[in-house]
Amino acid sequence: MLLEARDLDVGYPVAGAGLFSAARILPIVHGVNLTLEPGQTLGIVGESGCGKSTLGRALLRLTMPTGGQVLWQGQDMASFSASDLRRKRAEMQIIFQDPLAALDPRMTLGKIVSRPLATFAPELSKAERLARAVKALEEVGLSEDFARRYPHEISGGQAQRVGIARALIGRPKMMVCDEPVSALDVSIQAQVINLLMDLQERMGLALVFISHNLAVVRHISHQVMVMCLGHVVEVAPKTDFYAGPLHPYSQALMEAVPEPDPVREKGRRGTALTGELPSVLNPPKGCVFATRCPKAQALCHAERPVLRSFGDRQAACHFVESPT
Amino acid sequence: MARSLSTFRLQLRRFAANRLAMVSLALLVLIALGCFLGPYAFPFNGEDADFDFISAPIDFGSPHWFGTDDFGRDLLVRVLEGGRVSLSIGFLGALTAGGIGILYGAVAGYAGGRADRLMMRAVEVLYGFPYVILVILLSLLFGGGNLALFAAIVFTLWLTPAVIVRAQAQSLAKREFVEAARAGGMTPWSIVVEHIVPNCASVVIVYGALLVPEVILSESFLSFLGIGIKEPQASWGNLIETGTAAMDTDLRLLLLPGGLLAAVLFCLNFIADGLRDAFDPNDR
């Protein structure tokens, strides 16, 4: 197993009232368990603000978890010293939603891509590092002369490729992709997704693919995990999930995907969710989806359902019987 | 495609297109060269008294073009030597104060949380310190002289750049390229030095250009009050002070140092203006 999260809680400190008052923690992600095998892709879906990006960062310890563990190749990441962790970061990388914001505007692309090697492979000379950067750029389909350009001279799709090249330069085993295509044109999205899948095949890369776009997740994932307000509500293999999700929230997400066929789209029954999205500051006692769930009963508001297994899938809902 | 230009080069290019700023820059360089090299062209220095010419008026035929003061010292040479002191304190002071402020602000802004709050409260406490009293205290501490003055100026003027850079660093720390740098295994210190500080450069350069006149002005102000540069060493501040004392009878003692100081301050402000137009992204 490459990566495992056990009961992972993540929150952000909110400034206390005074200079010496302790910071309060605003919880974002609650008790997440997940595993990732080498070469596999875990798709994480959910609406904006559900904590999926926070979870992705916590898996890399870019955000400190407030509870639980993350195990990297069986070792608790909290046990790594700061300098060990820095070197280990070569194996676990991240690419970002806004590809241009992820590039320092004052550096050349060659410098941006080669900079991690100064930490990961300090024995290399500057020229060797740059040569590797050029090679990494070529691996993502960018020519050598990009190394001399600046971020303001390239497009979003090219910027995302540069981000991928930078992530690849330390020969990672895992890459967290935080909404990597949602800021890109549809035509470019496909190119980037195919590049990621191609790299996965060639390098045996494991991906954590965070997205709100179910179609994209379907294309790239092996497993799908659905999050709602910081809680995992469903985990399933891709084919099962897309054949028919178990949790009402997943079903609602699925129904919200527009049909490409305009005639069918028009005839589709409109089942937009109604009801309030609960506040993160004041989470409900029961099921986090109950306020908006069409099937909610009194039990849902009173008691929070736990993840239960149904074959090789799991769902957190009181009323899921068995997979059909 | 054309040669790639860094943002910095593009900004410099925009600055170079600003005529007023370029003229100011040329004039400033000329004044600085005059102050640093000019005195060597004369056979006497600013502390040599010439007893044949005491309080001599302007006379381009005599060896003392702009005349002499009450002690027979050549006014032009004294003004140039004073400019040397004022300009060096101005630029060195701005550089030191700016440097300290940038690092302090960048560290506070990047660190965030409690460290940031403690560091910025400390700045606020120092802001409240009465300036003139501080100079007198430091004069006592260092036994007076240029060092005390320099320390006092730096001590009070690093605060504002620290606050400005801290605000900038705070927003930069949330940017994705900083997160990417952390994912790339960079230490917090190298992130501050390689990512945060260079990206604060625009703000810092503009503010730095305004800091120089501020330092020159406070040096002059303190010397004018008699707690800065002391006679017989000349600075624009104490020359102007002598000049105001003789203002009723002989305006020339005031006009030469005062005019040069005003010219330098104007130049620096025009340069800062040009830099702001070239570097401030909010303006375009």
Coordinates of C-alpha atoms in Angstrom, one line a residue:
Chain A
M1 CA 0.0 0.0 0.0
L2 CA 1.4 3.4 -1.0
L3 CA -0.8 5.7 1.0
E4 CA -3.2 5.2 3.8
A5 CA -5.2 7.7 5.8
R6 CA -6.7 6.6 9.2
D7 CA -9.4 8.7 10.8
L8 CA -7.9 11.8 9.3
D9 CA -9.2 15.1 10.7
V10 CA -8.2 18.4 9.3
G11 CA -9.0 21.9 10.4
Y12 CA -7.7 25.4 10.0
P13 CA -6.7 27.5 12.9
V14 CA -8.9 30.6 13.3
A15 CA -7.2 33.5 15.0
G16 CA -8.1 33.7 18.7
A17 CA -9.5 37.0 20.1
G18 CA -6.3 38.3 21.7
L19 CA -2.6 38.1 21.3
F20 CA -2.1 35.2 23.7
S21 CA -5.3 33.4 23.3
A22 CA -5.0 29.9 21.8
A23 CA -6.1 29.6 18.2
R24 CA -9.4 27.8 17.7
I25 CA -9.6 25.0 15.1
L26 CA -12.3 25.2 12.5
P27 CA -12.8 21.5 11.4
I28 CA -13.0 20.9 7.7
V29 CA -12.4 17.2 7.2
H30 CA -13.8 14.6 9.5
G31 CA -12.5 11.1 10.1
V32 CA -11.5 10.1 6.6
N33 CA -10.2 6.7 5.9
L34 CA -8.7 5.8 2.5
T35 CA -6.1 3.7 0.8
L36 CA -4.2 4.1 -2.4
E37 CA -2.3 1.4 -4.3
P38 CA 0.6 2.2 -6.6
G39 CA -0.6 3.0 -10.1
Q40 CA -4.2 3.5 -9.1
T41 CA -6.3 6.6 -9.3
L42 CA -8.6 7.7 -6.5
G43 CA -11.2 10.2 -7.6
I44 CA -12.5 12.5 -4.9
V45 CA -15.7 14.4 -5.8
G46 CA -18.0 16.7 -4.0
E47 CA -19.3 20.2 -4.2
S48 CA -17.3 23.3 -3.5
G49 CA -16.3 23.7 0.1
C50 CA -16.7 20.1 1.0
G51 CA -13.1 19.8 2.0
K52 CA -11.7 17.8 -0.8
S53 CA -8.8 20.1 -1.5
T54 CA -8.0 20.4 2.2
L55 CA -8.0 16.6 2.3
G56 CA -5.6 16.4 -0.7
R57 CA -3.2 18.8 1.0
A58 CA -3.4 17.0 4.3
L59 CA -2.5 13.8 2.6
L60 CA 0.8 15.5 1.6
R61 CA 1.2 17.2 5.0
L62 CA 1.1 20.6 3.3
T63 CA -1.7 21.2 5.8
M64 CA -1.2 19.7 9.2
P65 CA -3.9 17.2 10.1
T66 CA -5.5 17.9 13.4
G67 CA -6.2 14.2 14.1
G68 CA -5.6 10.7 12.8
Q69 CA -2.7 9.5 10.7
V70 CA -1.4 9.5 7.2
L71 CA 0.8 6.5 6.4
W72 CA 3.2 6.7 3.5
Q73 CA 4.4 3.2 2.5
G74 CA 3.4 2.0 5.9
Q75 CA 5.2 4.7 7.9
D76 CA 3.4 7.4 9.8
M77 CA 4.2 10.7 8.2
A78 CA 4.1 12.5 11.5
S79 CA 7.2 10.5 12.5
F80 CA 9.3 11.9 9.7
S81 CA 11.7 14.7 10.7
A82 CA 11.2 18.0 8.9
S83 CA 14.3 17.4 6.7
D84 CA 13.3 13.8 6.0
L85 CA 9.8 14.9 5.0
R86 CA 11.3 17.5 2.7
R87 CA 13.4 14.9 0.9
K88 CA 10.4 12.5 0.8
R89 CA 8.4 15.1 -0.9
A90 CA 10.1 14.1 -4.2
E91 CA 7.9 11.0 -4.1
M92 CA 4.6 12.8 -3.4
Q93 CA 3.7 15.8 -5.5
I94 CA 0.8 18.1 -6.3
I95 CA -0.6 20.0 -9.2
F96 CA -3.0 22.9 -8.8
Q97 CA -6.3 24.2 -10.0
D98 CA -5.0 27.6 -11.2
P99 CA -1.9 26.5 -13.2
L100 CA -0.6 30.1 -13.7
A101 CA -0.9 31.0 -10.0
A102 CA 1.2 27.9 -9.3
L103 CA 4.2 29.4 -11.1
D104 CA 6.4 32.1 -9.6
P105 CA 6.0 35.0 -12.0
R106 CA 9.6 36.1 -11.5
M107 CA 11.3 32.9 -12.5
T108 CA 11.9 31.3 -15.8
L109 CA 10.1 28.0 -16.4
G110 CA 13.4 26.2 -16.5
K111 CA 14.2 27.5 -13.0
I112 CA 10.7 26.7 -11.8
V113 CA 10.9 23.1 -13.0
S114 CA 14.5 22.5 -11.9
R115 CA 14.2 24.2 -8.4
P116 CA 12.9 21.1 -6.5
L117 CA 16.1 19.2 -7.6
A118 CA 18.2 21.5 -5.4
T119 CA 16.5 19.8 -2.5
F120 CA 15.8 16.3 -3.9
A121 CA 19.2 15.8 -5.7
P122 CA 21.6 18.3 -4.2
E123 CA 24.6 16.5 -5.8
L124 CA 23.5 17.7 -9.3
S125 CA 25.2 20.8 -10.7
K126 CA 23.1 23.7 -11.9
A127 CA 23.6 22.7 -15.5
E128 CA 22.6 19.1 -14.8
R129 CA 19.5 20.3 -13.0
L130 CA 18.5 22.4 -16.0
A131 CA 19.1 19.5 -18.4
R132 CA 16.7 17.4 -16.3
A133 CA 14.2 20.2 -16.3
V134 CA 14.4 20.4 -20.1
K135 CA 13.8 16.6 -20.2
A136 CA 10.8 16.9 -17.9
L137 CA 9.4 19.6 -20.1
E138 CA 9.8 17.4 -23.1
E139 CA 8.1 14.6 -21.2
V140 CA 5.0 16.7 -20.9
G141 CA 5.1 17.8 -24.5
L142 CA 6.8 21.2 -24.3
S143 CA 9.9 22.1 -26.4
E144 CA 13.2 23.1 -25.0
D145 CA 12.8 26.8 -25.6
F146 CA 10.1 26.9 -22.9
A147 CA 12.8 26.7 -20.3
R148 CA 13.8 30.3 -21.0
R149 CA 10.3 31.7 -21.0
Y150 CA 8.4 33.3 -18.2
P151 CA 5.0 32.3 -16.9
H152 CA 3.3 35.4 -18.3
E153 CA 4.3 34.3 -21.8
I154 CA 2.4 30.9 -21.8
S155 CA -1.2 29.7 -21.9
G156 CA -3.1 28.0 -19.1
G157 CA -2.8 24.6 -20.7
Q158 CA 0.9 25.0 -21.1
A159 CA 1.2 26.3 -17.5
Q160 CA -0.5 23.1 -16.3
R161 CA 2.0 21.1 -18.3
V162 CA 4.8 23.0 -16.6
G163 CA 3.2 22.3 -13.2
I164 CA 3.2 18.6 -14.1
A165 CA 6.8 18.7 -15.3
R166 CA 7.8 20.2 -12.0
A167 CA 5.9 17.5 -10.1
L168 CA 7.6 14.8 -12.2
I169 CA 11.1 16.0 -11.8
G170 CA 11.6 14.2 -8.5
R171 CA 10.3 10.9 -9.9
P172 CA 7.1 10.8 -7.7
K173 CA 5.2 7.7 -6.8
M174 CA 2.0 9.7 -6.1
M175 CA 0.5 12.9 -7.4
V176 CA -2.4 14.8 -5.9
C177 CA -4.2 16.6 -8.7
D178 CA -6.3 19.4 -7.2
E179 CA -8.9 20.2 -9.8
P180 CA -6.2 20.2 -12.4
V181 CA -8.4 20.9 -15.4
S182 CA -11.3 22.9 -14.1
A183 CA -9.6 26.2 -15.1
L184 CA -8.8 25.0 -18.6
D185 CA -10.7 25.0 -21.9
V186 CA -12.6 21.8 -22.6
S187 CA -10.3 20.9 -25.5
I188 CA -7.2 21.4 -23.4
Q189 CA -8.8 19.5 -20.5
A190 CA -8.8 16.3 -22.5
Q191 CA -5.1 16.8 -23.4
V192 CA -4.1 17.2 -19.8
I193 CA -6.2 14.3 -18.6
N194 CA -4.7 12.1 -21.3
L195 CA -1.2 13.3 -20.4
L196 CA -1.8 12.3 -16.8
M197 CA -3.1 8.9 -17.7
D198 CA -0.2 8.4 -20.1
L199 CA 2.3 9.3 -17.3
Q200 CA 0.5 7.0 -14.9
E201 CA 0.9 4.1 -17.3
R202 CA 4.5 4.9 -18.0
M203 CA 5.7 5.6 -14.5
G204 CA 3.2 3.6 -12.4
L205 CA 2.1 6.9 -10.8
A206 CA -0.7 6.8 -8.2
L207 CA -3.1 9.7 -8.5
V208 CA -5.5 11.4 -6.1
F209 CA -7.7 13.2 -8.5
I210 CA -9.8 15.9 -6.9
S211 CA -12.6 17.3 -9.0
H212 CA -16.2 18.3 -9.1
N213 CA -16.5 17.1 -12.6
L214 CA -18.0 13.6 -12.6
A215 CA -17.3 13.0 -16.3
V216 CA -13.6 13.7 -15.9
V217 CA -13.4 11.6 -12.8
R218 CA -15.1 8.7 -14.6
H219 CA -12.5 8.9 -17.3
I220 CA -9.5 8.7 -15.1
S221 CA -10.4 7.0 -11.8
H222 CA -10.3 3.5 -10.5
Q223 CA -12.0 4.3 -7.3
V224 CA -14.4 7.1 -6.5
M225 CA -14.9 8.7 -3.2
V226 CA -17.7 11.2 -2.5
M227 CA -17.4 13.9 0.1
C228 CA -20.1 16.0 1.6
L229 CA -19.3 18.7 4.1
G230 CA -16.0 17.1 5.2
H231 CA -17.4 13.6 5.5
V232 CA -17.0 10.7 3.2
V233 CA -20.4 9.6 2.2
E234 CA -19.6 7.0 -0.4
V235 CA -16.6 5.0 -1.7
A236 CA -16.9 2.6 -4.7
P237 CA -15.1 1.2 -7.6
K238 CA -15.6 3.3 -10.7
T239 CA -17.8 0.9 -12.6
D240 CA -20.1 0.3 -9.7
F241 CA -20.4 3.9 -8.8
Y242 CA -21.3 5.0 -12.3
A243 CA -23.7 2.1 -12.7
G244 CA -25.7 3.5 -9.8
P245 CA -24.4 5.4 -6.8
L246 CA -25.9 4.3 -3.4
H247 CA -25.9 7.5 -1.4
P248 CA -28.6 10.0 -2.1
Y249 CA -26.0 12.8 -2.3
S250 CA -24.0 10.9 -4.9
Q251 CA -27.3 10.4 -6.8
A252 CA -28.0 14.1 -6.7
L253 CA -24.5 14.9 -8.0
M254 CA -25.0 12.4 -10.8
E255 CA -28.3 13.9 -11.8
A256 CA -26.8 17.4 -11.8
V257 CA -24.4 16.4 -14.7
P258 CA -25.8 18.0 -17.8
E259 CA -26.7 15.8 -20.8
P260 CA -24.6 16.5 -23.9
D261 CA -27.7 15.8 -26.0
P262 CA -29.8 19.0 -25.9
V263 CA -33.1 17.2 -26.6
R264 CA -32.5 14.7 -23.7
E265 CA -31.2 17.6 -21.5
K266 CA -34.5 19.4 -22.0
G267 CA -36.6 16.4 -21.2
R268 CA -34.6 15.6 -18.1
R269 CA -36.5 15.9 -14.9
G270 CA -35.2 18.8 -13.0
T271 CA -34.2 17.6 -9.5
A272 CA -32.1 20.4 -8.3
L273 CA -31.4 20.1 -4.6
T274 CA -33.4 22.3 -2.4
G275 CA -32.8 23.2 1.2
E276 CA -30.0 24.9 3.1
L277 CA -26.4 23.8 2.9
P278 CA -25.5 23.6 6.6
S279 CA -22.8 25.9 7.9
V280 CA -19.3 24.5 8.5
L281 CA -19.2 26.6 11.7
N282 CA -22.4 24.9 13.0
P283 CA -22.6 21.4 11.6
P284 CA -25.8 19.4 12.1
K285 CA -26.0 16.7 14.6
G286 CA -27.3 14.1 12.2
C287 CA -26.5 13.3 8.6
V288 CA -24.7 16.2 6.9
F289 CA -26.8 15.8 3.9
A290 CA -30.2 15.5 5.7
T291 CA -31.2 19.2 5.3
R292 CA -31.1 18.7 1.5
C293 CA -31.9 15.0 1.1
P294 CA -35.1 14.1 -0.6
K295 CA -35.3 10.9 1.4
A296 CA -34.5 12.3 4.8
Q297 CA -36.4 11.0 7.8
A298 CA -36.4 12.0 11.5
L299 CA -33.6 9.5 12.1
C300 CA -31.4 11.3 9.6
H301 CA -31.6 14.6 11.6
A302 CA -31.0 12.8 14.9
E303 CA -28.2 10.4 14.2
R304 CA -25.2 10.6 11.9
P305 CA -24.9 7.5 9.7
V306 CA -21.5 5.7 9.6
L307 CA -19.9 4.2 6.5
R308 CA -21.2 0.7 6.0
S309 CA -19.9 -1.8 3.5
F310 CA -22.0 -3.2 0.7
G311 CA -19.8 -5.6 -1.2
D312 CA -16.7 -3.7 -2.3
R313 CA -18.5 -0.4 -1.9
Q314 CA -19.2 1.7 1.2
A315 CA -21.9 4.3 1.9
A316 CA -22.9 6.4 4.9
C317 CA -26.7 6.4 4.8
H318 CA -29.3 4.9 7.1
F319 CA -31.5 3.8 4.2
V320 CA -29.2 2.1 1.8
E321 CA -30.2 -1.5 1.8
S322 CA -27.9 -3.4 -0.6
P323 CA -26.4 -2.8 -3.9
T324 CA -28.7 -3.6 -6.8
Chain B
M1 CA 9.5 34.5 -30.9
A2 CA 11.3 37.5 -29.4
R3 CA 13.6 37.1 -26.5
S4 CA 11.8 36.4 -23.3
L5 CA 11.6 39.3 -20.9
S6 CA 11.3 38.9 -17.2
T7 CA 8.6 41.0 -15.5
F8 CA 11.5 43.0 -13.9
R9 CA 13.0 43.9 -17.3
L10 CA 9.6 44.9 -18.6
Q11 CA 9.1 47.2 -15.6
L12 CA 12.5 48.7 -16.1
R13 CA 11.7 49.3 -19.7
R14 CA 8.5 51.1 -18.7
F15 CA 10.5 53.2 -16.2
A16 CA 13.0 54.2 -18.9
A17 CA 10.2 55.5 -21.0
N18 CA 9.2 58.0 -18.3
R19 CA 11.0 61.2 -19.4
L20 CA 10.6 63.2 -16.2
A21 CA 11.9 60.3 -14.1
M22 CA 14.8 59.8 -16.4
V23 CA 15.8 63.5 -16.3
S24 CA 15.5 63.4 -12.5
L25 CA 17.7 60.4 -12.4
A26 CA 20.3 62.1 -14.6
L27 CA 20.3 65.2 -12.5
L28 CA 20.5 63.1 -9.3
V29 CA 23.5 61.2 -10.7
L30 CA 25.1 64.5 -11.7
I31 CA 24.6 66.0 -8.2
A32 CA 25.9 62.8 -6.6
L33 CA 29.0 62.8 -8.8
G34 CA 29.6 66.4 -8.0
C35 CA 29.4 65.8 -4.3
F36 CA 31.7 62.8 -4.3
L37 CA 34.2 64.0 -6.9
G38 CA 33.8 67.8 -6.9
P39 CA 35.7 68.6 -3.7
Y40 CA 38.9 67.0 -5.1
A41 CA 39.0 69.6 -7.8
F42 CA 39.7 72.3 -5.2
P43 CA 43.1 72.9 -3.6
F44 CA 41.5 73.3 -0.2
N45 CA 38.9 71.3 1.7
G46 CA 35.7 72.4 3.5
E47 CA 37.5 72.8 6.9
D48 CA 40.3 75.0 5.7
A49 CA 39.8 78.6 6.7
D50 CA 41.1 81.2 4.3
F51 CA 41.8 84.3 6.3
D52 CA 42.0 86.5 3.2
F53 CA 38.4 85.7 2.3
I54 CA 36.1 85.9 5.3
S55 CA 32.4 86.1 4.5
A56 CA 33.4 86.7 0.9
P57 CA 30.5 87.2 -1.5
I58 CA 29.8 85.3 -4.7
D59 CA 32.7 86.1 -7.1
F60 CA 33.5 83.7 -9.9
G61 CA 36.9 85.5 -10.4
S62 CA 38.1 84.6 -6.9
P63 CA 39.1 81.0 -5.9
H64 CA 35.9 80.8 -3.9
W65 CA 33.1 80.9 -6.5
F66 CA 30.2 81.0 -4.1
G67 CA 32.1 82.9 -1.4
T68 CA 33.0 81.8 2.1
D69 CA 31.4 81.6 5.5
D70 CA 32.2 83.5 8.6
F71 CA 35.3 81.4 9.2
G72 CA 36.6 81.8 5.7
R73 CA 35.6 78.3 4.6
D74 CA 34.7 77.8 1.0
L75 CA 30.9 77.5 0.7
L76 CA 30.7 75.4 -2.5
V77 CA 33.2 72.8 -1.2
R78 CA 31.4 72.7 2.1
V79 CA 28.1 72.2 0.4
L80 CA 29.5 69.4 -1.8
E81 CA 31.1 67.7 1.2
G82 CA 27.9 68.1 3.1
G83 CA 26.0 66.5 0.2
R84 CA 28.4 63.6 0.4
V85 CA 27.4 63.0 4.0
S86 CA 23.7 63.6 3.4
L87 CA 23.5 61.4 0.3
S88 CA 25.5 58.5 1.8
I89 CA 23.4 58.6 4.9
G90 CA 20.3 58.8 2.7
F91 CA 21.1 55.9 0.5
L92 CA 22.9 53.7 3.1
G93 CA 20.1 54.4 5.6
A94 CA 17.4 53.6 3.2
L95 CA 19.2 50.4 2.1
T96 CA 19.7 49.3 5.7
A97 CA 16.3 50.2 6.9
G98 CA 14.7 48.8 3.8
G99 CA 16.7 45.6 4.1
I100 CA 15.8 45.0 7.7
G101 CA 12.2 45.9 7.1
I102 CA 11.9 43.6 4.1
L103 CA 13.3 40.6 5.9
Y104 CA 11.4 41.2 9.0
G105 CA 8.1 41.8 7.2
A106 CA 8.6 38.8 4.9
V107 CA 9.3 36.5 7.8
A108 CA 6.3 37.8 9.8
G109 CA 4.0 37.6 6.8
Y110 CA 5.1 34.2 5.7
A111 CA 5.1 32.7 9.2
G112 CA 1.7 34.0 10.1
G113 CA -0.1 33.0 13.2
R114 CA 1.3 33.9 16.6
A115 CA 4.8 34.7 15.4
D116 CA 3.3 37.2 13.0
R117 CA 1.1 38.8 15.7
L118 CA 4.0 39.1 18.2
M119 CA 6.4 40.5 15.6
M120 CA 3.9 43.1 14.4
R121 CA 2.9 44.1 17.9
A122 CA 6.6 44.8 18.5
V123 CA 6.6 47.0 15.5
E124 CA 3.6 48.9 16.8
V125 CA 5.4 49.4 20.2
L126 CA 8.5 50.8 18.4
Y127 CA 6.3 53.1 16.3
G128 CA 5.2 54.7 19.5
F129 CA 8.7 55.6 20.5
P130 CA 9.4 59.4 20.4
Y131 CA 11.9 59.9 17.6
V132 CA 14.0 62.8 18.9
I133 CA 14.3 61.3 22.4
L134 CA 15.5 58.1 20.7
V135 CA 18.2 60.0 18.8
I136 CA 19.4 61.7 22.0
L137 CA 19.5 58.4 23.8
L138 CA 21.4 56.7 21.0
S139 CA 23.8 59.7 20.8
L140 CA 24.6 59.1 24.4
L141 CA 24.9 55.3 23.8
F142 CA 27.3 55.7 20.8
G143 CA 29.0 58.8 22.1
G144 CA 27.4 60.9 19.5
G145 CA 28.5 61.3 15.9
N146 CA 27.4 59.8 12.6
L147 CA 26.9 56.3 13.8
A148 CA 24.4 57.3 16.4
L149 CA 22.5 59.4 13.9
F150 CA 22.6 56.5 11.4
A151 CA 21.4 54.0 14.0
A152 CA 18.6 56.3 15.1
I153 CA 17.4 56.9 11.5
V154 CA 17.5 53.2 10.6
F155 CA 15.9 52.3 13.9
T156 CA 12.8 54.4 13.2
L157 CA 12.6 54.0 9.4
W158 CA 12.7 50.2 9.1
L159 CA 9.2 50.0 10.6
T160 CA 7.1 51.2 7.6
P161 CA 8.8 48.9 5.0
A162 CA 8.3 46.0 7.5
V163 CA 4.6 46.7 7.6
I164 CA 4.2 47.1 3.9
V165 CA 6.2 43.9 3.0
R166 CA 4.4 42.0 5.7
A167 CA 1.0 42.7 4.1
Q168 CA 2.4 41.7 0.7
A169 CA 4.1 38.6 2.1
Q170 CA 0.9 37.5 3.8
S171 CA -1.0 37.4 0.6
L172 CA 1.9 35.8 -1.3
A173 CA 2.1 33.1 1.3
K174 CA -1.4 31.9 0.3
R175 CA -0.5 31.8 -3.4
E176 CA -0.2 28.4 -5.0
F177 CA 3.4 28.8 -6.1
V178 CA 4.4 29.1 -2.5
E179 CA 2.5 25.9 -1.8
A180 CA 4.2 24.3 -4.7
A181 CA 7.5 25.4 -3.3
R182 CA 6.7 23.7 0.0
A183 CA 5.6 20.6 -1.9
G184 CA 9.0 20.9 -3.6
G185 CA 10.7 20.5 -0.3
M186 CA 12.0 24.0 0.1
T187 CA 12.8 25.2 3.7
P188 CA 10.7 28.1 5.0
W189 CA 13.8 30.3 4.9
S190 CA 14.5 29.6 1.2
I191 CA 10.9 30.2 0.4
V192 CA 11.1 33.6 2.0
V193 CA 14.3 34.5 0.2
E194 CA 13.6 33.0 -3.2
H195 CA 9.9 33.5 -3.6
I196 CA 8.5 36.0 -1.1
V197 CA 11.2 38.7 -1.2
P198 CA 11.6 38.8 -5.0
N199 CA 7.8 39.1 -5.4
C200 CA 7.7 42.0 -3.0
A201 CA 10.3 43.7 -5.1
S202 CA 7.9 46.0 -6.9
V203 CA 6.5 47.5 -3.7
V204 CA 9.8 47.6 -2.1
I205 CA 11.6 49.4 -4.9
V206 CA 8.9 52.1 -5.0
Y207 CA 8.8 52.5 -1.3
G208 CA 12.6 52.5 -1.2
A209 CA 12.8 55.4 -3.6
L210 CA 10.6 57.3 -1.2
L211 CA 12.6 56.2 1.8
V212 CA 15.8 57.9 0.5
P213 CA 14.4 61.4 0.7
E214 CA 12.8 60.6 4.0
V215 CA 16.2 59.6 5.4
I216 CA 17.9 62.6 3.9
L217 CA 15.2 64.9 5.3
S218 CA 15.5 63.4 8.8
E219 CA 19.3 63.6 8.7
S220 CA 19.0 67.3 7.8
F221 CA 16.3 67.8 10.3
L222 CA 18.3 66.3 13.1
S223 CA 21.5 68.1 12.0
F224 CA 19.5 71.3 11.9
L225 CA 18.5 70.8 15.5
G226 CA 22.1 70.2 16.3
I227 CA 21.7 66.6 17.4
G228 CA 22.8 65.1 14.0
I229 CA 26.0 65.8 12.1
K230 CA 28.1 68.2 14.2
E231 CA 30.4 71.1 13.1
P232 CA 33.0 71.3 11.7
Q233 CA 31.8 68.3 9.6
A234 CA 29.3 69.6 7.1
S235 CA 25.9 68.2 6.1
W236 CA 23.1 69.9 4.3
G237 CA 21.2 70.1 7.6
N238 CA 23.7 72.0 9.6
L239 CA 24.7 74.2 6.6
I240 CA 21.1 75.2 6.2
E241 CA 21.0 75.9 9.9
T242 CA 24.0 78.2 9.6
G243 CA 22.3 79.7 6.5
T244 CA 19.1 80.5 8.4
A245 CA 21.1 82.2 11.1
A246 CA 22.6 84.6 8.6
M247 CA 19.4 84.8 6.5
D248 CA 18.8 88.5 7.1
T249 CA 22.1 89.6 5.8
D250 CA 23.3 87.0 3.4
L251 CA 20.9 84.7 1.7
R252 CA 23.5 82.8 -0.3
L253 CA 24.5 80.7 2.8
L254 CA 21.0 79.3 2.8
L255 CA 20.2 79.1 -0.8
L256 CA 23.0 76.9 -2.0
P257 CA 22.6 74.0 0.4
G258 CA 18.8 74.5 0.6
G259 CA 18.5 74.6 -3.2
L260 CA 20.6 71.4 -3.6
L261 CA 18.6 69.6 -0.9
A262 CA 15.3 70.7 -2.6
A263 CA 16.6 69.6 -6.0
V264 CA 17.6 66.2 -4.7
L265 CA 14.3 65.7 -2.9
F266 CA 12.4 66.7 -6.1
C267 CA 14.5 64.3 -8.2
L268 CA 13.9 61.4 -5.8
N269 CA 10.2 62.0 -5.7
F270 CA 9.9 62.1 -9.4
I271 CA 12.0 58.9 -9.7
A272 CA 9.8 57.3 -7.1
D273 CA 6.7 58.4 -9.1
G274 CA 8.2 56.9 -12.2
L275 CA 9.0 53.7 -10.5
R276 CA 5.5 53.5 -9.1
D277 CA 4.0 53.9 -12.5
A278 CA 6.3 51.3 -13.9
F279 CA 6.1 48.8 -11.1
D280 CA 2.6 49.0 -9.6
P281 CA 0.4 46.4 -11.3
N282 CA -2.8 48.0 -9.9
D283 CA -2.3 51.0 -12.1
R284 CA -2.7 49.1 -15.4

